[in-house]
XYZ file of C-alpha atoms in Angstrom:
774
model
C 124.777 8.685 75.964
C 127.278 10.711 76.727
C 128.991 10.290 73.125
C 125.199 11.077 71.795
C 124.720 14.432 73.791
C 128.605 14.828 72.590
C 127.529 14.762 69.430
C 124.581 16.573 69.223
C 126.408 19.549 71.333
C 128.747 19.622 68.571
C 126.123 19.293 65.768
C 124.580 22.166 67.581
C 127.653 24.560 68.017
C 128.394 23.814 63.819
C 124.719 25.193 63.142
C 124.477 28.367 65.523
C 128.275 29.083 63.708
C 126.256 28.684 60.178
C 123.369 30.506 61.494
C 125.715 33.100 63.217
C 127.419 33.561 59.417
C 124.480 33.833 58.200
C 123.258 36.984 59.965
C 126.130 38.985 58.315
C 126.991 40.635 55.060
C 129.755 42.193 53.523
C 130.174 45.224 50.463
C 132.460 45.962 48.215
C 133.248 48.374 45.231
C 135.304 50.821 43.550
C 135.565 54.930 43.891
C 136.289 56.310 40.847
C 136.827 60.067 39.456
C 136.163 60.334 35.515
C 137.062 56.995 35.030
C 140.242 57.264 37.521
C 140.452 54.903 40.443
C 140.754 57.159 43.563
C 143.047 55.872 46.406
C 142.231 57.129 50.039
C 139.012 57.787 49.420
C 137.036 57.630 52.941
C 134.041 54.957 53.069
C 131.961 55.131 55.838
C 128.378 53.133 56.844
C 126.236 56.419 58.415
C 125.143 55.699 62.226
C 127.899 52.824 62.742
C 131.897 52.549 63.638
C 131.959 50.529 59.933
C 134.135 52.501 57.741
C 137.348 51.892 55.635
C 139.565 53.925 52.681
C 140.139 52.865 49.295
C 143.224 51.302 47.665
C 145.274 52.190 45.263
C 143.546 50.858 42.625
C 140.089 52.373 44.251
C 138.546 49.563 45.686
C 137.094 49.172 49.396
C 135.958 46.033 51.243
C 133.927 46.127 54.494
C 133.038 42.875 55.933
C 130.910 41.445 58.513
C 127.933 43.673 58.342
C 125.265 42.710 60.231
C 121.654 42.302 58.091
C 119.881 45.091 58.148
C 119.131 48.795 55.792
C 122.133 51.407 55.700
C 123.127 54.394 54.334
C 126.748 54.350 52.802
C 129.022 57.316 51.915
C 131.889 58.238 49.967
C 134.045 61.227 50.161
C 137.061 62.675 48.849
C 139.111 65.818 48.742
C 137.832 68.764 46.172
C 134.879 66.015 45.339
C 131.382 66.089 46.400
C 130.171 63.369 49.047
C 127.986 60.280 46.998
C 125.643 58.611 49.321
C 123.781 55.503 48.799
C 121.309 52.944 50.555
C 121.705 49.379 50.598
C 120.211 46.154 52.230
C 121.718 42.798 53.232
C 119.974 39.662 54.527
C 120.218 36.058 53.914
C 119.129 36.107 50.228
C 121.226 39.141 49.405
C 124.289 38.680 51.726
C 126.977 40.524 49.048
C 126.596 43.472 47.480
C 129.104 45.437 45.242
C 128.243 49.268 44.725
C 130.881 51.782 42.701
C 131.019 55.350 43.502
C 131.503 57.961 40.426
C 132.580 61.233 42.265
C 132.210 64.788 40.847
C 133.982 67.800 41.623
C 132.303 70.110 44.334
C 131.973 73.834 43.955
C 134.845 74.589 46.271
C 137.544 71.896 48.023
C 137.093 72.183 51.953
C 140.095 69.921 53.500
C 142.269 67.918 52.024
C 143.755 64.063 53.256
C 147.226 64.840 55.197
C 149.647 61.950 56.522
C 152.192 64.225 58.402
C 150.328 65.299 61.747
C 149.723 61.648 62.625
C 151.502 59.425 59.989
C 148.052 57.671 59.088
C 145.928 59.209 56.341
C 143.581 61.974 57.975
C 141.180 64.650 56.604
C 142.457 68.120 57.630
C 139.233 68.650 59.585
C 139.912 65.607 61.120
C 143.213 65.704 62.264
C 143.500 66.696 66.170
C 147.382 68.798 64.900
C 147.282 71.782 62.119
C 148.697 70.558 59.320
C 148.853 73.133 56.773
C 149.346 72.514 53.230
C 151.445 73.817 50.186
C 149.996 71.623 47.063
C 151.726 71.577 43.263
C 148.934 73.928 41.734
C 149.865 76.876 44.270
C 153.925 76.389 43.757
C 153.323 76.754 40.377
C 150.931 79.908 40.489
C 153.692 81.715 42.372
C 156.337 80.817 40.140
C 158.740 78.834 42.980
C 161.717 77.473 40.960
C 162.433 74.980 44.539
C 161.738 74.111 47.752
C 162.537 77.285 49.427
C 160.844 79.894 47.404
C 157.417 77.538 47.945
C 157.630 77.452 51.743
C 157.550 81.284 51.905
C 153.355 80.746 51.400
C 152.615 79.414 54.729
C 151.791 80.676 57.925
C 154.378 81.008 60.720
C 157.272 80.035 58.117
C 159.925 82.366 56.902
C 162.559 81.526 54.132
C 165.612 83.287 54.754
C 168.961 83.842 52.426
C 171.957 83.865 55.013
C 175.078 84.693 52.982
C 175.890 87.138 50.491
C 178.426 84.825 48.378
C 176.628 81.541 48.487
C 173.312 82.331 49.348
C 172.460 79.272 51.397
C 169.173 79.112 52.887
C 167.418 78.238 56.346
C 163.581 78.044 57.564
C 162.373 79.528 60.310
C 159.022 78.386 62.112
C 157.741 80.052 64.161
C 160.781 82.504 64.661
C 163.044 79.393 65.512
C 166.185 78.795 63.184
C 166.774 76.305 60.656
C 168.103 73.518 63.321
C 165.125 73.840 65.227
C 163.065 72.144 62.457
C 162.908 68.673 60.979
C 162.471 68.502 57.317
C 161.351 65.460 56.041
C 161.341 63.608 52.461
C 158.154 61.578 52.319
C 158.253 61.439 55.574
C 161.560 59.919 56.296
C 164.408 62.303 58.166
C 167.169 61.746 55.395
C 167.684 65.659 54.993
C 171.189 65.492 56.810
C 173.058 68.897 58.628
C 174.699 69.543 55.261
C 171.830 69.030 53.196
C 170.047 71.847 55.003
C 172.892 74.253 54.207
C 171.720 74.213 50.431
C 169.067 71.319 49.983
C 165.904 73.599 49.814
C 167.544 75.624 46.910
C 168.272 71.990 45.078
C 165.066 70.294 45.794
C 163.216 71.484 42.010
C 159.490 72.952 42.038
C 158.518 69.850 39.377
C 160.034 67.017 42.098
C 157.202 67.895 44.181
C 153.591 66.870 45.046
C 152.883 68.885 47.803
C 154.244 69.939 51.290
C 152.408 69.214 54.665
C 153.791 71.604 57.441
C 152.920 70.781 60.927
C 154.364 74.203 63.881
C 155.310 73.364 66.971
C 156.738 69.961 68.480
C 156.356 67.171 66.997
C 159.257 65.028 68.377
C 156.767 62.440 69.870
C 156.814 61.023 66.356
C 159.828 62.393 64.590
C 162.907 62.325 67.059
C 165.080 65.025 67.248
C 165.341 68.093 65.931
C 161.265 68.502 65.396
C 160.957 71.681 67.921
C 160.007 74.415 65.677
C 157.972 72.051 63.622
C 157.739 69.837 60.924
C 158.070 70.287 56.826
C 157.338 66.892 55.084
C 158.098 67.225 51.031
C 156.018 64.694 49.505
C 157.171 64.043 45.788
C 155.699 63.292 43.209
C 154.161 59.781 42.471
C 152.119 58.002 39.738
C 148.385 58.758 39.202
C 147.547 58.931 35.891
C 149.395 58.904 32.166
C 150.579 62.495 31.854
C 153.355 64.200 30.643
C 155.025 67.935 30.923
C 157.818 69.973 29.391
C 158.628 73.405 30.441
C 161.039 76.072 29.751
C 161.314 79.293 31.810
C 163.469 82.128 31.216
C 164.295 84.701 34.199
C 166.109 88.148 34.073
C 167.385 89.501 37.022
C 167.322 93.421 36.977
C 168.600 92.977 33.410
C 171.631 91.936 34.297
C 171.982 88.495 34.365
C 170.017 85.538 33.110
C 168.461 82.532 34.631
C 167.364 79.337 32.543
C 165.081 76.428 33.712
C 164.349 73.435 31.805
C 162.096 70.513 33.541
C 160.087 67.785 32.347
C 157.748 65.354 34.282
C 156.195 62.136 32.711
C 154.034 59.626 34.119
C 152.919 56.004 33.255
C 150.101 53.665 34.864
C 149.174 50.193 34.264
C 146.181 49.481 32.674
C 145.134 47.374 35.857
C 146.471 50.071 38.200
C 148.645 47.665 39.888
C 151.870 49.630 39.202
C 153.049 53.200 37.719
C 156.337 55.476 37.273
C 157.038 58.961 37.122
C 159.943 60.629 35.981
C 160.899 64.311 36.219
C 164.280 66.138 35.275
C 164.942 69.994 35.739
C 168.180 71.451 34.483
C 168.527 74.904 35.996
C 171.535 77.640 34.805
C 172.087 80.614 36.670
C 174.635 83.786 35.928
C 175.967 85.933 38.854
C 174.452 88.642 39.916
C 175.915 91.886 41.699
C 173.947 94.381 43.124
C 176.271 97.399 44.398
C 178.489 97.043 40.832
C 181.494 96.479 42.883
C 182.295 93.018 41.096
C 181.460 91.064 43.888
C 178.006 88.740 43.341
C 175.266 89.033 46.221
C 173.698 86.034 43.910
C 175.956 83.218 43.266
C 176.220 81.337 39.886
C 174.088 78.163 39.788
C 174.176 75.058 37.423
C 172.180 72.235 38.721
C 170.994 69.082 37.299
C 168.184 66.394 39.084
C 166.815 63.509 38.154
C 164.772 61.135 39.547
C 161.661 58.489 39.982
C 158.978 57.032 41.908
C 157.600 54.008 41.412
C 154.589 51.655 43.120
C 153.703 47.882 42.309
C 150.820 46.026 44.231
C 151.130 42.571 44.107
C 147.691 42.275 45.779
C 144.570 44.232 46.664
C 146.120 44.608 50.445
C 150.138 45.391 49.495
C 151.983 48.162 48.339
C 155.446 48.566 47.292
C 156.928 52.114 47.029
C 160.595 53.212 46.095
C 161.694 56.350 44.919
C 165.119 57.843 44.024
C 166.834 61.145 42.925
C 169.925 62.491 42.150
C 171.263 66.144 42.358
C 174.150 67.374 40.581
C 174.831 71.265 41.470
C 177.431 73.616 41.176
C 177.607 76.963 42.803
C 180.039 79.380 42.611
C 179.629 83.220 44.115
C 182.261 86.128 45.169
C 184.520 88.445 42.842
C 183.339 87.712 39.969
C 185.976 86.232 37.813
C 184.008 82.719 37.077
C 187.002 82.127 34.257
C 189.863 81.984 36.877
C 189.929 79.259 39.465
C 188.376 80.276 42.530
C 191.605 80.494 44.608
C 192.682 83.082 42.203
C 189.545 85.079 43.218
C 189.933 87.683 45.795
C 187.255 86.470 47.770
C 184.974 83.326 46.649
C 183.057 80.384 47.253
C 182.888 77.235 45.416
C 180.721 74.364 45.340
C 180.448 71.217 43.563
C 177.475 68.196 45.098
C 176.714 65.219 43.931
C 173.535 64.352 46.690
C 171.868 60.801 46.516
C 168.692 60.492 47.851
C 166.886 57.009 47.773
C 163.550 54.983 50.034
C 161.245 52.084 49.933
C 158.492 51.676 51.634
C 156.199 48.504 51.848
C 152.865 48.452 53.460
C 150.351 45.298 54.097
C 146.807 45.689 55.343
C 145.320 42.745 57.463
C 142.186 42.294 59.431
C 140.173 43.650 57.000
C 141.761 46.806 56.581
C 141.950 47.557 60.329
C 145.528 46.521 60.641
C 148.319 47.925 58.479
C 152.533 47.393 58.713
C 154.665 49.409 56.916
C 158.667 48.902 56.833
C 160.906 51.521 55.113
C 164.343 51.819 54.566
C 165.899 55.618 53.181
C 169.170 56.732 52.406
C 171.152 59.960 51.421
C 174.507 60.738 50.475
C 176.064 63.868 49.774
C 179.531 64.435 48.273
C 180.987 67.837 48.175
C 183.872 69.291 46.860
C 184.604 73.084 47.803
C 186.855 76.242 48.380
C 185.835 79.456 50.872
C 188.754 81.828 50.694
C 190.005 85.326 50.831
C 192.841 85.462 48.606
C 195.922 87.803 50.651
C 197.168 90.923 49.969
C 200.257 90.416 47.564
C 203.708 91.066 48.954
C 202.489 90.235 52.247
C 203.875 87.024 54.449
C 200.822 85.149 53.976
C 200.609 85.680 50.124
C 203.201 82.672 49.101
C 201.707 80.094 51.301
C 198.007 80.810 50.513
C 199.196 79.940 47.127
C 200.746 77.132 47.855
C 198.297 75.541 49.850
C 194.798 77.336 48.980
C 191.572 76.518 51.323
C 190.132 73.875 49.080
C 188.023 71.201 51.046
C 185.914 67.706 51.167
C 182.542 67.061 52.415
C 180.999 63.017 52.912
C 177.644 63.066 54.621
C 176.145 59.776 54.855
C 172.035 59.149 56.559
C 170.483 56.090 56.875
C 166.756 55.676 58.477
C 165.413 52.297 59.053
C 161.700 51.987 60.558
C 158.219 49.929 60.971
C 155.154 51.378 62.109
C 152.084 48.884 62.521
C 148.431 50.963 62.616
C 145.594 49.054 64.451
C 142.224 50.306 64.034
C 139.675 49.201 67.163
C 136.124 49.750 66.128
C 134.646 49.041 69.285
C 137.268 50.655 71.732
C 134.354 51.325 74.383
C 131.862 51.683 72.029
C 134.659 54.454 70.661
C 137.057 54.083 67.713
C 140.665 54.438 68.344
C 143.563 53.847 65.629
C 147.058 52.782 67.521
C 150.156 53.283 65.917
C 153.003 51.287 67.253
C 156.535 52.057 65.323
C 160.350 52.069 65.808
C 163.378 53.416 63.865
C 166.636 53.962 63.648
C 168.419 57.049 62.043
C 172.243 57.128 61.341
C 173.944 60.090 60.320
C 177.642 60.181 59.566
C 179.210 64.373 58.954
C 182.803 64.766 57.572
C 183.920 67.715 56.530
C 187.211 69.319 56.720
C 189.368 72.207 55.075
C 193.286 71.200 55.889
C 194.409 74.588 55.345
C 192.307 76.332 57.864
C 192.977 72.652 60.030
C 189.171 73.000 60.401
C 187.093 69.816 60.426
C 183.732 68.295 61.780
C 183.803 64.500 62.103
C 181.051 63.335 63.815
C 178.576 60.444 63.791
C 174.905 60.489 65.074
C 172.634 57.245 65.826
C 169.465 57.636 67.067
C 167.342 54.954 68.371
C 163.473 55.773 68.500
C 160.526 53.920 69.445
C 157.008 55.730 69.472
C 153.585 54.915 70.571
C 150.330 57.094 69.644
C 146.526 56.668 70.191
C 144.404 58.633 67.798
C 140.800 58.173 69.795
C 137.765 59.286 68.504
C 136.163 59.542 71.598
C 132.738 60.830 69.955
C 132.062 62.015 66.589
C 132.545 66.069 68.089
C 135.822 64.872 69.974
C 138.808 63.415 69.326
C 142.152 63.021 71.582
C 145.413 62.425 70.252
C 148.460 60.987 72.523
C 151.441 59.743 72.033
C 154.825 59.357 73.601
C 158.521 58.701 71.556
C 161.449 57.243 73.432
C 164.853 57.971 71.873
C 168.419 56.664 72.737
C 171.163 59.442 71.168
C 174.612 58.412 71.239
C 175.377 61.907 72.449
C 173.401 61.845 74.956
C 173.555 59.593 78.359
C 169.917 59.216 79.383
C 167.031 58.031 77.406
C 164.798 61.076 76.141
C 160.928 60.907 76.635
C 158.816 63.266 74.416
C 155.157 63.125 75.002
C 152.583 64.883 72.800
C 148.706 65.424 73.287
C 146.195 67.110 70.951
C 142.638 67.606 71.726
C 140.125 68.472 68.750
C 136.857 69.515 69.294
C 134.680 69.669 66.147
C 131.752 72.648 67.304
C 128.563 71.975 64.925
C 130.137 71.392 61.574
C 132.269 73.878 60.285
C 134.230 74.693 63.520
C 137.173 72.878 64.961
C 138.612 73.720 68.327
C 142.338 72.463 69.099
C 144.708 72.235 72.061
C 148.329 70.976 72.040
C 150.784 70.076 74.017
C 154.211 69.080 72.942
C 157.732 68.382 73.898
C 161.173 68.034 71.926
C 164.792 68.129 72.379
C 167.510 68.714 69.784
C 170.879 66.508 70.641
C 174.113 68.704 70.786
C 175.495 67.947 67.696
C 176.523 70.214 64.470
C 173.297 71.412 62.467
C 173.361 73.316 59.281
C 174.763 76.824 59.932
C 177.470 75.271 62.028
C 179.141 73.853 58.998
C 179.034 77.025 57.313
C 182.228 79.407 56.689
C 181.301 83.200 56.879
C 183.607 85.904 55.707
C 183.777 88.745 58.144
C 186.531 91.670 58.189
C 189.021 90.259 55.535
C 188.757 86.788 57.396
C 186.244 83.708 58.126
C 183.953 82.574 61.025
C 184.190 79.255 61.936
C 181.824 77.561 64.943
C 182.883 74.623 67.034
C 180.708 73.069 69.741
C 181.491 73.233 73.699
C 182.673 70.220 75.199
C 180.454 70.859 77.649
C 177.285 71.000 75.313
C 174.295 69.243 76.163
C 170.800 68.907 74.754
C 168.325 71.237 74.094
C 164.703 70.640 75.374
C 161.672 72.700 74.472
C 157.822 72.430 75.455
C 154.890 73.897 73.503
C 151.812 74.686 73.806
C 149.391 75.870 71.079
C 145.518 76.244 71.157
C 143.828 77.164 68.149
C 140.085 77.309 66.495
C 139.501 76.812 62.624
C 136.312 77.962 60.531
C 134.959 77.268 57.598
C 131.552 78.231 56.342
C 130.627 76.370 52.621
C 127.774 78.080 51.086
C 126.353 77.711 47.560
C 129.224 79.518 45.800
C 131.167 80.596 48.518
C 133.452 79.429 51.439
C 135.085 81.376 53.347
C 136.994 80.646 56.390
C 140.150 81.619 59.087
C 142.111 79.894 61.475
C 143.684 82.106 64.737
C 146.447 80.063 66.579
C 148.097 81.340 69.356
C 151.226 79.287 70.141
C 154.337 79.154 73.277
C 157.448 77.659 73.213
C 159.690 77.159 76.385
C 163.614 76.594 75.302
C 165.927 75.346 78.415
C 169.405 75.171 77.722
C 168.949 77.087 74.521
C 172.008 76.988 71.756
C 173.630 80.284 70.970
C 176.808 80.916 69.665
C 179.552 82.750 71.639
C 182.065 84.545 70.451
C 185.575 83.321 71.681
C 188.058 85.418 69.486
C 190.429 84.943 66.821
C 192.988 82.984 65.011
C 195.165 83.867 62.145
C 192.183 82.928 59.771
C 189.482 84.966 61.326
C 186.627 84.619 63.830
C 185.842 81.883 66.229
C 182.945 81.052 67.708
C 181.531 78.454 70.161
C 178.049 76.627 70.376
C 176.701 77.087 73.737
C 173.842 76.584 76.340
C 171.962 79.399 77.494
C 169.868 79.687 80.230
C 166.985 79.508 78.089
C 164.476 81.196 75.860
C 160.914 81.597 75.268
C 158.703 82.334 71.608
C 155.077 83.415 71.937
C 152.854 84.698 69.508
C 149.933 84.488 67.299
C 149.310 83.579 63.644
C 145.819 84.249 61.520
C 144.964 82.667 58.412
C 142.398 83.680 55.993
C 140.915 82.038 52.701
C 138.078 83.067 50.634
C 137.199 81.087 47.243
C 134.571 82.531 45.359
C 133.257 79.298 42.539
C 136.970 78.549 42.115
C 137.119 81.538 40.084
C 138.489 83.988 42.637
C 140.798 82.315 45.861
C 142.454 84.765 48.212
C 144.498 83.031 51.159
C 147.209 84.897 53.393
C 148.924 84.749 56.975
C 150.363 86.906 59.433
C 152.373 85.907 62.794
C 153.069 88.448 65.474
C 155.618 86.941 68.085
C 158.415 87.555 70.297
C 161.620 85.690 70.886
C 163.715 86.478 73.363
C 166.806 84.667 75.621
C 166.153 84.754 79.444
C 169.469 86.627 79.604
C 171.157 88.801 77.095
C 173.569 87.134 74.911
C 176.674 88.398 73.057
C 176.716 88.071 69.277
C 180.025 90.406 68.607
C 182.815 90.206 71.022
C 182.754 93.588 72.896
C 179.450 94.847 71.983
C 176.836 94.445 75.016
C 174.629 91.403 74.529
C 170.653 91.365 73.547
C 167.821 89.303 74.853
C 166.478 89.421 71.221
C 166.992 86.881 68.593
C 168.542 87.975 65.691
C 167.639 87.728 62.381
C 163.696 87.334 63.817
C 161.154 89.569 62.716
C 158.250 89.971 65.335
C 155.928 90.160 62.784
C 155.669 88.379 58.865
C 152.748 87.114 56.790
C 151.866 86.196 53.319
C 148.895 86.834 50.833
C 147.922 84.841 47.462
C 145.037 85.680 44.990
C 144.377 84.041 42.144
C 141.855 84.613 39.389
C 140.690 81.649 37.139
C 137.699 82.389 35.445
C 138.360 79.416 33.051
C 140.208 76.420 32.422
C 142.363 78.810 30.018
C 143.020 82.105 31.885
C 145.328 82.395 35.199
C 146.143 85.233 37.121
C 148.052 85.153 40.127
C 148.947 88.356 42.375
C 151.098 87.306 45.997
C 152.635 89.336 48.455
C 155.387 88.768 51.457
C 155.957 90.801 54.205
C 159.058 90.859 56.711
C 159.009 93.099 59.450
C 162.676 94.609 60.988
C 164.797 92.594 62.721
C 167.824 92.774 64.623
C 171.010 91.785 62.634
C 174.538 92.131 63.474
C 177.332 93.690 61.177
C 180.873 93.316 61.351
C 183.374 95.595 60.509
C 186.262 95.006 57.847
C 184.723 96.558 54.283
C 185.292 100.083 53.579
C 182.051 101.063 53.806
C 181.516 99.500 57.389
C 184.840 100.398 60.076
C 182.710 99.564 63.804
C 180.826 96.776 64.797
C 177.502 96.977 65.558
C 173.557 95.461 65.561
C 171.488 97.543 63.382
C 167.548 97.253 63.050
C 166.945 96.681 59.627
C 163.872 97.952 57.304
C 160.985 96.220 56.914
C 160.286 94.596 53.205
C 157.190 94.025 50.830
C 157.150 91.979 47.900
C 154.860 91.778 45.428
C 155.108 89.702 42.561
C 152.918 88.688 40.185
C 151.895 85.804 37.084
C 149.959 85.336 34.013
C 149.087 82.465 32.244
C 147.187 80.955 29.291
C 146.279 77.789 28.024
C 145.308 76.933 24.287
C 144.348 73.298 24.082
C 145.414 71.558 20.668
C 142.215 69.371 20.244
C 144.028 67.157 17.214
C 146.930 65.983 19.483
C 145.181 65.887 23.100
C 147.838 67.992 24.157
C 148.147 71.669 25.403
C 149.961 74.434 25.071
C 150.600 76.924 28.177
C 152.298 80.570 27.865
C 152.857 82.100 30.998
C 154.951 85.461 32.538
C 155.390 87.750 35.519
C 157.395 89.770 37.468
C 158.648 88.562 41.336
C 159.200 91.411 43.546
C 157.949 93.782 41.216
C 158.741 97.239 43.480
C 162.335 95.277 44.203
C 161.978 95.877 47.442
C 165.691 94.530 47.862
C 168.298 95.178 50.282
C 170.774 97.766 49.388
C 173.067 98.379 52.084
C 175.444 95.502 50.891
C 179.011 95.538 51.760
C 181.295 95.841 48.977
C 185.327 94.471 48.596
C 186.145 91.255 49.626
C 186.640 92.028 53.190
C 182.642 92.126 53.518
C 180.459 90.604 56.119
C 179.120 88.263 54.109
C 176.503 87.238 56.703
C 175.349 90.601 56.798
C 172.265 89.735 54.086
C 168.915 90.077 55.493
C 166.037 90.811 53.005
C 164.345 89.138 50.139
C 166.328 86.225 47.966
C 166.493 88.060 44.908
C 165.536 91.447 43.369
C 162.982 92.204 40.867
C 163.187 89.996 38.401
C 161.175 88.931 35.194
C 160.153 85.903 33.684
C 158.412 84.014 31.299
C 157.744 80.344 29.541
C 156.066 77.691 27.643
C 154.549 74.625 28.937
C 153.482 71.817 26.837
C 151.590 69.669 28.269
C 148.964 66.695 28.555
C 145.149 67.638 28.900
């Protein structure tokens, strides 16, 4: 009898499971735009916690849907939402629905990844993520990354050397070493790359740039104090090509020629694709004050690379990218036909840069779980010369010719990591995405000039572990919280970097955000520390204090974001207040001179505070007229005065940091053929150290610079070639129309090369021709 009861019980369980299985069904389908599958389109079943995003092939599947009638919504950036209804029952437990999306009048928000390391809509991200897309980069005629980054609120790109023109990015007033630059989400932008890398990455390599201002160390490790810039390279989307030639003329004194090409091929079944880019640039020397010493160096740059993907199964994806950059840069006395060491003063650089990464992602558990593993690498080999020729007949002249100051740099960066994302669709009747990850960053810097007994030999290793919760408490309230643990080889203790952000959606078109984050910067050499400047007939170098310790930061921000869509209009604004407290802030202390020139030591100060307000404005009428702009007002001060020049009284203000700066872009596109853009960049006054030595500068001083207003324009017209399925675009314009360029440069070989504070280039005329697929 007992055996019979057992058999009946087992049969009952089996029947119960069959019955239960029949109470749920699934829906699947594909999302396309003009016949092309769409990746990362969002699929949501209304009034439930069930949803997913489309794969690289545009496909989606949602399982275990209880029988019943539902409304399902497909949405994708820049396209009108599509809503459909369906019913699951015993008679129809599996339904296939395809969505064909059409362009909407306005675009409200994009899909972003940098704020949370997971794909989110901008308006759903608890962290503000700003985007510079390839269209904006093209409209402002940016030739490289540094020129494109000017058009974002809170960001300022400055050129810091009159001889070699190295650039650095300031975010919310903090210098370049405080910001983390990522390539496809990976921290392989080495200290040396920070000097010239923003100039070396060509515009046609970039798909978009995502910017997160404020402390982001809980996700990205050391150096993300000021913020994070994620450069996302062009990925294969459809079959297309583009061939482009641009000619630029700088104040009728020198020419700049750029040839670029892009091509993309995607397989018919969308499971593989490859994109290629090529960029070649040749620019001559430019001398602003006719002293035969350049203010803009000669450039000869070649960049080539590829980005590939392969989808072996619907739930797997492999991405590979590799690029190579070869650059020759020369500035100083304009005698390029001579070897660099025979110029009275010059800098010569030859860079060979390799970058590569591989990402593998697999989605499991009905796409509720994803596992990502990645490996990234960069290697830079640099040959360089930095020198001032002693006057003929002096004691040092013969010794200089026998042993000119040539140097070598060898920099390697590796990044390997893994990340697991898991979506809980019933987390106390809410949704929560948990992210757990670990990564290892290895950076080895060797930079030496034997003639100057100058050597930086530094190896850093950082082991990171991060945990994040992205909790949708209600449809209106989202809490992002996380912590990162870092063990850095230059620090004795483990560093914990927590971060929390709260997003409140007030009504439909308004988001209010509150964010708190911490960060740290290890006591290591960063970009500007590797730059050797000229001043007073010698060279200045930076060394690290043996007592140097890490710098910590705490940042707070609050913002309100509003966008109002109407039938033909979208108008909106973002108002953000930020506060960043730096403890043991780094600064450069002059410590005297040696036989070669000025010496500076990086030391820890008492602390510093950076605070301010950023305002963004955007208006778009029927996709024909678009206005966007931003303006920042801030203060950046040390707690106690800092001595920038030996013998001069210290000041509290950060140098080379204006208290107000901003940008604006107006674009007019009445049809698909014509496009006109007017852009504006404003830089306020700032404190700038100026060392004596040049004939026109006989005393050391700290000056207050003038403010600058750069106005530029571009007009483009496209002629379709219907029979060939291609189009030709003709374009031209003027950068810095009113020539708001610095006019008080030092002259001669003994100039202070760091006395450079204005726009990156004077008035420049350009024209070009582009052949592209339609």
